[in-house]
XYZ file of C-alpha atoms in Angstrom:
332
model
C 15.491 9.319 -22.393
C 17.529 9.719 -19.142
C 15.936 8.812 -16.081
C 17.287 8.700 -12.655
C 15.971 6.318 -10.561
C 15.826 7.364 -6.714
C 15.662 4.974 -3.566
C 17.242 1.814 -5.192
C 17.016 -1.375 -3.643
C 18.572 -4.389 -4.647
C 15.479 -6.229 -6.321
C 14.647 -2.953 -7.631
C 18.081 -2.702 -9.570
C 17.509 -6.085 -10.932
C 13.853 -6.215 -12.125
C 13.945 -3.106 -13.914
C 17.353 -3.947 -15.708
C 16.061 -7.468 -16.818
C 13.405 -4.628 -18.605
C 16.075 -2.580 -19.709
C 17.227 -4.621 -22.545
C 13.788 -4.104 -24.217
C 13.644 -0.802 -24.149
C 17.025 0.832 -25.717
C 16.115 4.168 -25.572
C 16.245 4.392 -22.199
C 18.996 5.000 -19.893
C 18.909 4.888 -16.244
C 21.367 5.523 -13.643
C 20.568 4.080 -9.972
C 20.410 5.947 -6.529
C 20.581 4.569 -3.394
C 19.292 7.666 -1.730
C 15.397 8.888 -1.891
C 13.930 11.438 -3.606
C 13.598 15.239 -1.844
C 14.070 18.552 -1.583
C 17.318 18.347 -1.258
C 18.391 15.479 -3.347
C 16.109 16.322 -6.444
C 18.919 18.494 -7.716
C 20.803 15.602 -8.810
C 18.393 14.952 -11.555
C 20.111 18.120 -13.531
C 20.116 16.767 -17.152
C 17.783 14.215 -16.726
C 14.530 14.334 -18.735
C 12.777 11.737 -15.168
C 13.118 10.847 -12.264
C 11.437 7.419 -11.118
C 10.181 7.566 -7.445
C 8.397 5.759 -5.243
C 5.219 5.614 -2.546
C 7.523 6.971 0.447
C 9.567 9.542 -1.665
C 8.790 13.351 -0.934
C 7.150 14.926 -4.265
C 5.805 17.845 -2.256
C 6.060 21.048 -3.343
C 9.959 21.668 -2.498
C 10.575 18.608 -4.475
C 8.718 19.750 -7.436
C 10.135 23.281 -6.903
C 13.664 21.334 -7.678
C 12.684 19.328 -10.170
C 11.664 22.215 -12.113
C 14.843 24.019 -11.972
C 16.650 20.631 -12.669
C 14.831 20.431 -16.191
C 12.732 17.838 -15.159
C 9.581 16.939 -17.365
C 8.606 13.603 -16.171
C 8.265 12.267 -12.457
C 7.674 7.794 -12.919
C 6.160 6.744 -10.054
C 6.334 2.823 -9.958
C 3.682 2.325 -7.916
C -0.141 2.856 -8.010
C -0.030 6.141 -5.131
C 0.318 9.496 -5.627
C -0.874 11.285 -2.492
C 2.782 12.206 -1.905
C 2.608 14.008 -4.857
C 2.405 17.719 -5.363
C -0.006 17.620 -8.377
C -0.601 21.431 -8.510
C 2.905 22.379 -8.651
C 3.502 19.649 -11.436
C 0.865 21.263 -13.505
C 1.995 24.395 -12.458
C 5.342 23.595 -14.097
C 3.861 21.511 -16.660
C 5.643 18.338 -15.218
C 3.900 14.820 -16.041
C 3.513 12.350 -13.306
C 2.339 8.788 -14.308
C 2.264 6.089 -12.194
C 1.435 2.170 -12.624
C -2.370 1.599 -11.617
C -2.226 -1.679 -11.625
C 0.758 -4.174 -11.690
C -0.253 -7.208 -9.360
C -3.558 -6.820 -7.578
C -3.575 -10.270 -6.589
C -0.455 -9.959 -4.880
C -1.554 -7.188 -2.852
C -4.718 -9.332 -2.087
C -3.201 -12.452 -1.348
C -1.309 -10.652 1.157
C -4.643 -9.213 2.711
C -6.073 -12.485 3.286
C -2.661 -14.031 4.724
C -2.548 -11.172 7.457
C -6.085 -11.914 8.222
C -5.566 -15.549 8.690
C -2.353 -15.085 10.816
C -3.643 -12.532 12.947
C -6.897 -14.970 13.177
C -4.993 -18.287 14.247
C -2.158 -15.903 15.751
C 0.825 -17.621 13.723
C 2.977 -14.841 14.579
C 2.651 -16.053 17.996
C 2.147 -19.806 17.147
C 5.666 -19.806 15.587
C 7.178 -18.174 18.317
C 5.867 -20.949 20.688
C 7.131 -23.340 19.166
C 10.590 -22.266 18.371
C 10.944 -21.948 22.302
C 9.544 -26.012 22.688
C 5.783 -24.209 23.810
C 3.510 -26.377 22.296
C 0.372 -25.340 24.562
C -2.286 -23.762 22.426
C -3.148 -20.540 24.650
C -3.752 -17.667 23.511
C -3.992 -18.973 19.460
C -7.727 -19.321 19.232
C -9.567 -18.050 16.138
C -12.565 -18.681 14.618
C -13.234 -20.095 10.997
C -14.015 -17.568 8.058
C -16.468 -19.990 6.504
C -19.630 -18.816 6.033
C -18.899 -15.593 7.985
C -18.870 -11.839 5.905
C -16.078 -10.367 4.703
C -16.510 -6.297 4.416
C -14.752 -4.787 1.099
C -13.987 -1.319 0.729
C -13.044 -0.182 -1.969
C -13.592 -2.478 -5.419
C -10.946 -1.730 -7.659
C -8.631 -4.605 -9.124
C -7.283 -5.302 -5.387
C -10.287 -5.068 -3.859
C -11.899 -7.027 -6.556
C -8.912 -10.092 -6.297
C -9.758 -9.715 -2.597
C -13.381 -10.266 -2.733
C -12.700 -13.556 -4.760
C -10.482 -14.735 -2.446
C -13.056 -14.314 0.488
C -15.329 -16.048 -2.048
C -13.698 -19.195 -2.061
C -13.344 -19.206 1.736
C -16.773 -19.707 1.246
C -17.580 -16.041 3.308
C -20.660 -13.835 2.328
C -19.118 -11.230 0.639
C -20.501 -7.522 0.646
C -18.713 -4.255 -0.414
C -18.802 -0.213 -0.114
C -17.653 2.041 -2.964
C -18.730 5.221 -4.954
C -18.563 3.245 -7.360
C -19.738 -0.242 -8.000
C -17.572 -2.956 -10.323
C -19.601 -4.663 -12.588
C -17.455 -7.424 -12.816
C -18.515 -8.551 -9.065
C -22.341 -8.900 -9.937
C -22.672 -12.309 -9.454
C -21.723 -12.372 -5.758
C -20.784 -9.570 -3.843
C -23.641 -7.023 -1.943
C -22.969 -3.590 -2.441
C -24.250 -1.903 1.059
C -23.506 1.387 2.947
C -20.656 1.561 4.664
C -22.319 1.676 8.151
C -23.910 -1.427 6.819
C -20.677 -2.933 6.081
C -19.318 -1.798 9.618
C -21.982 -3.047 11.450
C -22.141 -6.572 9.457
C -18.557 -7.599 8.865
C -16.907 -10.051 10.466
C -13.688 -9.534 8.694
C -13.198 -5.955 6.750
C -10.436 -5.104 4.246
C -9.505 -1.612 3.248
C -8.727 -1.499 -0.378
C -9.266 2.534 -1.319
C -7.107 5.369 -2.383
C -5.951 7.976 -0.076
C -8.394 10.840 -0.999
C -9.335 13.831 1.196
C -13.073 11.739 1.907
C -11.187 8.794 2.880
C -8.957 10.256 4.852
C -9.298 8.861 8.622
C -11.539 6.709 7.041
C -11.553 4.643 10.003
C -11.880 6.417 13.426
C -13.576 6.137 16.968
C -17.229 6.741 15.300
C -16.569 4.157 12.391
C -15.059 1.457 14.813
C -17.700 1.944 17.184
C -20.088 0.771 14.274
C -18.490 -2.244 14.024
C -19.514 -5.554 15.405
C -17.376 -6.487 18.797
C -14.644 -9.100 17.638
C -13.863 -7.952 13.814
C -10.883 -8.020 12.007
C -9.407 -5.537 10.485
C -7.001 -5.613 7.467
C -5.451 -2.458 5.550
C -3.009 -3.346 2.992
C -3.954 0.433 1.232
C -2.945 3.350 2.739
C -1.360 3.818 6.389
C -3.992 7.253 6.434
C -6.713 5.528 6.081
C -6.858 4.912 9.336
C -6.814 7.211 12.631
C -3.619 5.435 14.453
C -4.539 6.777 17.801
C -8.047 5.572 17.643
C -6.963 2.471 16.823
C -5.000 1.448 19.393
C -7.833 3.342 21.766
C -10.432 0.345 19.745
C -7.704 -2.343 20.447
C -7.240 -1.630 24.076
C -11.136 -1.415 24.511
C -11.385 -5.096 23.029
C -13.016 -3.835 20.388
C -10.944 -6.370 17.380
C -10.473 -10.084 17.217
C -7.313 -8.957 15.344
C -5.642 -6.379 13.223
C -3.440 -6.835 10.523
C -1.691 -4.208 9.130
C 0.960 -3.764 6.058
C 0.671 0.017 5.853
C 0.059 2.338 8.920
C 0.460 6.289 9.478
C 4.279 6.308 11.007
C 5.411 3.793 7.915
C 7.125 6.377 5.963
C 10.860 6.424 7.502
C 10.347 2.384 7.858
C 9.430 1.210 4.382
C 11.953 -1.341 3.439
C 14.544 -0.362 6.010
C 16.468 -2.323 8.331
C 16.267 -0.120 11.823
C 17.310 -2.784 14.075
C 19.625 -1.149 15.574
C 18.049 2.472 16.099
C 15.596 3.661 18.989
C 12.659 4.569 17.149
C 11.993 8.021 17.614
C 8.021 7.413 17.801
C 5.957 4.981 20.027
C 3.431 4.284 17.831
C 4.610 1.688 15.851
C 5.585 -0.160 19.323
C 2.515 0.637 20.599
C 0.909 -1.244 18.139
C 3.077 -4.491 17.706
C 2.886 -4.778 21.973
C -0.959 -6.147 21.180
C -0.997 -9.991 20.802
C -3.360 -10.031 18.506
C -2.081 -7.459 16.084
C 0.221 -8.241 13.139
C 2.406 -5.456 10.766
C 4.537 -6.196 7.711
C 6.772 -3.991 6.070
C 4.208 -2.635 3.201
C 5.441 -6.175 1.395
C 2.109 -6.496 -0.392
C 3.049 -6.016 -3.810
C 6.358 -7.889 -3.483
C 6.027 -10.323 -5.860
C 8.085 -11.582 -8.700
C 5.071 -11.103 -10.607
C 4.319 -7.736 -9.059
C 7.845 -6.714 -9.752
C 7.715 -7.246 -13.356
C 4.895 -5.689 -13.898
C 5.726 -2.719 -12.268
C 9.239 -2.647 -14.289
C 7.578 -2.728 -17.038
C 4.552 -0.080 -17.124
C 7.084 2.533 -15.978
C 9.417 2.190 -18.520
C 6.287 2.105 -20.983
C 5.181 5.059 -19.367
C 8.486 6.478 -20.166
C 8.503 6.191 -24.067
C 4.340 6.925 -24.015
C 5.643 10.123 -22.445
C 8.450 10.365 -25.397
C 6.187 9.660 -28.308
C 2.919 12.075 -26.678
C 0.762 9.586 -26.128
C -1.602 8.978 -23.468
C -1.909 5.172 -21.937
C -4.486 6.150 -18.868
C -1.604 6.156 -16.334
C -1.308 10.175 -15.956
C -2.215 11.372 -12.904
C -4.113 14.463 -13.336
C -4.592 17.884 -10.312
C -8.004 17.851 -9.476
C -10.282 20.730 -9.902
């Protein structure tokens, strides 16, 4: 199988040919640029492509694809909402992504951007670097015994739940539907419940139509004054514009955020020297207490591997015609 592998990055390049050597059916030539309308025509005699959370798989894309021969699009990484799934079934074109690779390196990073936007180390270690050792502005308050709000209890929101658990937090959760595997400890509640309760709250769902805006000015007005909020999911998930509306009204104790609505022409690039084109993002990082990483969660050694290795398992499940539960199927 011939795959071509769009938006490389060095540590991309290298994880996935450490995996190469096991698989030696496979052949994969690297790109640099990302996959899209326009550049999906390169995959002409390729039976893949492998893409990635910020790539374009819209309908153009697909449209492309098609015409390129394409039969299999890899995504190596667990979302798909940038993924035309009607047109891929339209053109009977697989897409199969990786589910789960590290969920507790998505989590650990959850809980690290709600401690550092809690004792304000991103300010803390700018302080100091400029010989301020005066402690104002960096109080917080200690998680222990407080309640940590989960939503969404898949494998990351599950590894994030046990984390708050041995911060010694109450731990309660919202989901359609509930793991069984968190019985022993974690309160399954509404979600106004969960608004109104939680002192710290951690979005951990897909990107669906119903969770779409998930948080807005009615669901932030339901929670308690002083909460913080961490999304290490989906940048949609929550209304930008409301949020910084929340922020400015004092609403959070602190925000951390690793994915946010104006990501997608940021995601692991270095724009240091541009004028961004948008004021959101600055917007956002003027508040002191807010904190955004560059949707780093899942970069892990461990993460990395994993990933490397479901998609090129993917690859020769999609050879053989077998099914591993990593298809991603159009909804009815």
């Amino acid at each position: 199988m011939k795959i071509l592998f769009f938006d490389t990055k060095s540590y991309d390049k290298e994880s996935f040919q450490k995996q190469e050597k096991n698989y030696p059916g496979i052949e994969i030539d690297y790109l640099k640029t990302d996959l899209a309308p326009k550049t999906a025509p390169l995959a002409k005699g390729f039976d893949a492509v492998c893409a990635f959370v910020s790539s374009d798989v819209g309908s153009a894309t697909m449209d492309a694809l098609h015409e390129a021969g394409v039969k299999l699009v890899l995504m190596r990484c667990a979302g798909f909402n940038n993924v035309d799934l009607e047109k891929a079934a339209e053109y009977g074109i697989k897409v199969m992504r990786v589910p789960g690779y590290s969920p507790e390196a998505v989590a650990e990073h959850a809980m690290a951007l709600a401690l550092g936007v809690n004792r304000r180390l991103h300010k803390a270690y700018v302080k100091v670097r400029e010989n301020d050792f005066s402690l104002g502005g960096l109080m917080g308050f200690n998680f222990y015994q407080k309640t940590a709000g989960i939503v969404g209890t898949g494998k990351i929101g599950a590894a994030m739940a046990r984390i708050c658990r041995g911060f010694g937090m109450k731990v309660i959760a919202y989901d359609v539907c509930q793991n069984p595997d968190l019985a022993d400890f974690v309160e399954y509640v509404s979600l106004d419940e969960l608004l109104g309760t939680s002192d710290l709250i951690s979005l951990h769902c897909p990107l669906m139509d119903n969770t779409y805006h998930l948080i807005n000015k009615e669901t932030i007005a339901k929670m308690k004054d002083g909460v913080i909020l961490v999304n290490t999911s989906r940048g949609g998930l929550v209304k930008t514009n409301d949020l910084i509306d929340g922020i400015r009204a004092r609403k959070f104790a602190g925000v951390g955020l690793d994915v946010y609505e104006e990501e997608t022409k940021n995601v692991f690039e270095d724009r240091s020297d541009e004028i961004l084109e948008h004021s959101t993002t600055a917007r956002l990082l003027s508040f002191p207490n807010v904190m955004i990483t560059s949707h780093q969660g899942f970069f892990t050694e461990e993460a990395l591997e994993a990933i490397s290795k479901t998609t090129l398992d993917n690859a020769v499940a999609f050879e053989k015609g077998e099914t591993t539960g990593n298809e991603v199927l159009k909804r009815d």
